Short mmCIF file of C-alpha atoms in Angstrom, two decimals:
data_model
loop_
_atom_site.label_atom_id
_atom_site.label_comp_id
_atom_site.label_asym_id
_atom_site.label_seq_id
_atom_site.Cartn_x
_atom_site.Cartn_y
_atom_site.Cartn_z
CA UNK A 1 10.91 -27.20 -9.94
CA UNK A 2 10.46 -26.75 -6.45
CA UNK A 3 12.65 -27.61 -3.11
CA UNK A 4 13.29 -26.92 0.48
CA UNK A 5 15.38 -24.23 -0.08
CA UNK A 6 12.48 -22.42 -1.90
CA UNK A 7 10.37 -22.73 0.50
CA UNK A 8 12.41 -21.24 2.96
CA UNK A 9 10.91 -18.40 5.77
CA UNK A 10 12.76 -15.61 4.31
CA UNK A 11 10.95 -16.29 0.42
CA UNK A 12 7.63 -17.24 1.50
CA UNK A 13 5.54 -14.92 3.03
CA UNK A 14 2.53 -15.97 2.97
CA UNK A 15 0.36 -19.21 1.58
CA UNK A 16 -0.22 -17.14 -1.61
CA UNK A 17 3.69 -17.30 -2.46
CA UNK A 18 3.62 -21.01 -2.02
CA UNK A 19 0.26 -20.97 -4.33
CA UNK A 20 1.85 -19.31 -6.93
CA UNK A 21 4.88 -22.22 -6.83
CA UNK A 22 2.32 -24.80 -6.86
CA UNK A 23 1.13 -22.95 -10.22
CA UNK A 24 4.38 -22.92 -11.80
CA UNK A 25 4.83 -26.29 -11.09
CA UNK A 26 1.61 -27.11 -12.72
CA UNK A 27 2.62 -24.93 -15.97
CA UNK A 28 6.19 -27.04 -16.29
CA UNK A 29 4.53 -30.43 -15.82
CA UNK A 30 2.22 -29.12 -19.30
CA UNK A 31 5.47 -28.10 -20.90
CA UNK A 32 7.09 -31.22 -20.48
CA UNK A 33 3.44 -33.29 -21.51
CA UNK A 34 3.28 -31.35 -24.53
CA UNK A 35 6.96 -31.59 -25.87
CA UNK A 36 7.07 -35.32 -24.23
CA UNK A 37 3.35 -36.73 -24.14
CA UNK A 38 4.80 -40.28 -23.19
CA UNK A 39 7.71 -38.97 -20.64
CA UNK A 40 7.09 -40.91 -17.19
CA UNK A 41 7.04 -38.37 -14.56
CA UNK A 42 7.91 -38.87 -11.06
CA UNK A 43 7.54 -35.40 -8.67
CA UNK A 44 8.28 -36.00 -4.87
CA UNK A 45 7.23 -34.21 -1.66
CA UNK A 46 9.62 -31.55 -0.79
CA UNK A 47 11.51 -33.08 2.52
CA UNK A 48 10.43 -31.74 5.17
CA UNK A 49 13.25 -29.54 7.63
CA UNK A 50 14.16 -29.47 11.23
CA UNK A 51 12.49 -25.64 11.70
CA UNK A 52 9.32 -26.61 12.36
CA UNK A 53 7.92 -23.08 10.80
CA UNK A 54 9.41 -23.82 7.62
CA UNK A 55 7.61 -27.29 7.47
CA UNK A 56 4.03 -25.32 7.94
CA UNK A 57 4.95 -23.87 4.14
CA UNK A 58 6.26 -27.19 3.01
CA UNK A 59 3.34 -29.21 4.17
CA UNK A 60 0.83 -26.85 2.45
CA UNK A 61 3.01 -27.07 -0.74
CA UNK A 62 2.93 -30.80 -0.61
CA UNK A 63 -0.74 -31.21 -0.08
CA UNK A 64 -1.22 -28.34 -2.82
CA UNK A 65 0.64 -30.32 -5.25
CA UNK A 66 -1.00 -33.46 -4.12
CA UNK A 67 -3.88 -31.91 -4.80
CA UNK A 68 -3.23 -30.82 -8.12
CA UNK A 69 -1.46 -33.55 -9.69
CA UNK A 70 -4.60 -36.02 -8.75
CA UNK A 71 -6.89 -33.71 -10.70
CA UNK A 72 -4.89 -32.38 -13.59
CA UNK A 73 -1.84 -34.94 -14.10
CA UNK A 74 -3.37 -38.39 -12.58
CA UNK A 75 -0.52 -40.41 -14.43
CA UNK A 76 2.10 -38.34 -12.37
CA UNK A 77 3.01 -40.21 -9.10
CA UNK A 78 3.38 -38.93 -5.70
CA UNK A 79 5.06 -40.95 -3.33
CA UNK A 80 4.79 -40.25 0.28
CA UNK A 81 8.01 -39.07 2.40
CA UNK A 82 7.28 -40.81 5.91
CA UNK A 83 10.56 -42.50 6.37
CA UNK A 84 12.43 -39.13 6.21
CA UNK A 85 11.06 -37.91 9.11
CA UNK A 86 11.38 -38.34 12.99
CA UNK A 87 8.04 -38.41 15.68
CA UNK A 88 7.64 -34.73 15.49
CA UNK A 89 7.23 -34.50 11.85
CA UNK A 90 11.00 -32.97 11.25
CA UNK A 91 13.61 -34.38 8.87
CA UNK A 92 14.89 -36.94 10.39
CA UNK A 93 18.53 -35.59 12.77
CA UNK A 94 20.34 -38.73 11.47
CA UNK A 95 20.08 -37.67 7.42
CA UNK A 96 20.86 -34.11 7.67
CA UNK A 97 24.44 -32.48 7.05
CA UNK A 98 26.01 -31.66 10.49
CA UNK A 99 25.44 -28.47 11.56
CA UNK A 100 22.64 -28.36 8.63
CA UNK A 101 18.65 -28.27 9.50
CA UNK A 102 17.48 -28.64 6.09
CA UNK A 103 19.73 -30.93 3.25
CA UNK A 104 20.36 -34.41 3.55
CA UNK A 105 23.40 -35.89 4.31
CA UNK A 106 25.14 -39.11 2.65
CA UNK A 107 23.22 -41.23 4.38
CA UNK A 108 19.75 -39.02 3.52
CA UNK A 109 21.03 -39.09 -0.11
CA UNK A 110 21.78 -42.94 0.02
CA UNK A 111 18.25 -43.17 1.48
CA UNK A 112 16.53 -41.15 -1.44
CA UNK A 113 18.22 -43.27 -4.09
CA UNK A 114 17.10 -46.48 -2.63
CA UNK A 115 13.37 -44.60 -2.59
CA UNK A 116 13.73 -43.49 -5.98
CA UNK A 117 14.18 -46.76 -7.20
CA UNK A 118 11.43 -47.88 -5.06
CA UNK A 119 9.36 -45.67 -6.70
CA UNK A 120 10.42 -46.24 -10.75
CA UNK A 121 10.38 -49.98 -9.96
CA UNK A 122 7.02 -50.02 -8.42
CA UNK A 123 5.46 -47.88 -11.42
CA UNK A 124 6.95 -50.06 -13.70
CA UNK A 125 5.20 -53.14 -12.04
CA UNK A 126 1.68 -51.18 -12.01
CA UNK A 127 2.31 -50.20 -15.57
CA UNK A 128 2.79 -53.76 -16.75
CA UNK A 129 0.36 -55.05 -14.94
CA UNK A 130 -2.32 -52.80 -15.90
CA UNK A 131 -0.63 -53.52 -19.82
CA UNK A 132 -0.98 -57.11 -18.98
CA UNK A 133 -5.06 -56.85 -17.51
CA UNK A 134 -5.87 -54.66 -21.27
CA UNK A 135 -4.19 -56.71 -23.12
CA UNK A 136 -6.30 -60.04 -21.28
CA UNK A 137 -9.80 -57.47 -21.50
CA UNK A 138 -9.03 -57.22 -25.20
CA UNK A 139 -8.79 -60.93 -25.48
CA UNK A 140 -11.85 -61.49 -24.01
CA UNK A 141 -13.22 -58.80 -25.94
CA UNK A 142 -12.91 -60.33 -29.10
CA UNK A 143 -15.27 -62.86 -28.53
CA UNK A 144 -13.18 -65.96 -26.85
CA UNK A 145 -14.75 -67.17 -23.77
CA UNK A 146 -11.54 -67.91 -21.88
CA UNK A 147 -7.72 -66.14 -22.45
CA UNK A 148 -5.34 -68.31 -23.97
#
């Protein structure tokens, strides 16, 4: 897949390079949908760095992907990074490595666990609601005038 360190000044040259990431990220998500049709997919923003250059690739990779997941892979979601990041937009100084301006610490990791969780937990609330609201269409569906 893709992360920070690919999108790093020295490998990205211009917004074509990061176009042509976006597109191999799109041709691994169909790999994995074709040998795993009902695998639950979670893709995340790359974080964001403290070299403010290097975030100008990484937010046109993120709203690239954005893009591209909501038209081609809807079912794929797409959280939002916001709490990783300070007023100006950088990685947050207090989850990087010292001495580091673009991987997360132990406290940045111990932050993305807690969001990853976030994330599988809330999908698998949606999912089973929107199980549950079928299921209670179908009922109705079949002719009975209330659910039982």
């Amino acid at each position: 897949m893709c992360g920070t360190n690919d999108l790093r000044c020295e490998y990205i040259s211009n917004e074509q390079d990061i176009h042509c990431v976006v597109d191999t990220l799109k041709d691994k998500l169909i790999q994995v949908k074709q040998l795993c049709p009902r695998a639950k997919i979670f893709c995340i923003p790359v974080m964001p760095s403290r070299i403010p250059k290097m975030n100008h690739f990484i937010s046109l990779y993120n709203g690239l992907v954005d893009e591209m997941l909501s038209i081609n892979f809807p079912d794929i979601w797409f959280q939002g990074i916001y709490e990783f990041v300070d007023r100006q937009g950088l990685l947050d100084s207090k989850l990087i490595r010292q001495n580091d301006k673009i991987h997360l610490g132990k406290r940045g990791i111990a932050k993305l666990v807690r969001y990853l969780k976030v994330c599988v937990f809330r999908r698998e609330k949606y999912e089973t609601y929107i199980l549950a609201s079928s299921q209670q269409e179908s009922t109705l569906q079949v002719g009975l005038s209330e659910p039982t």
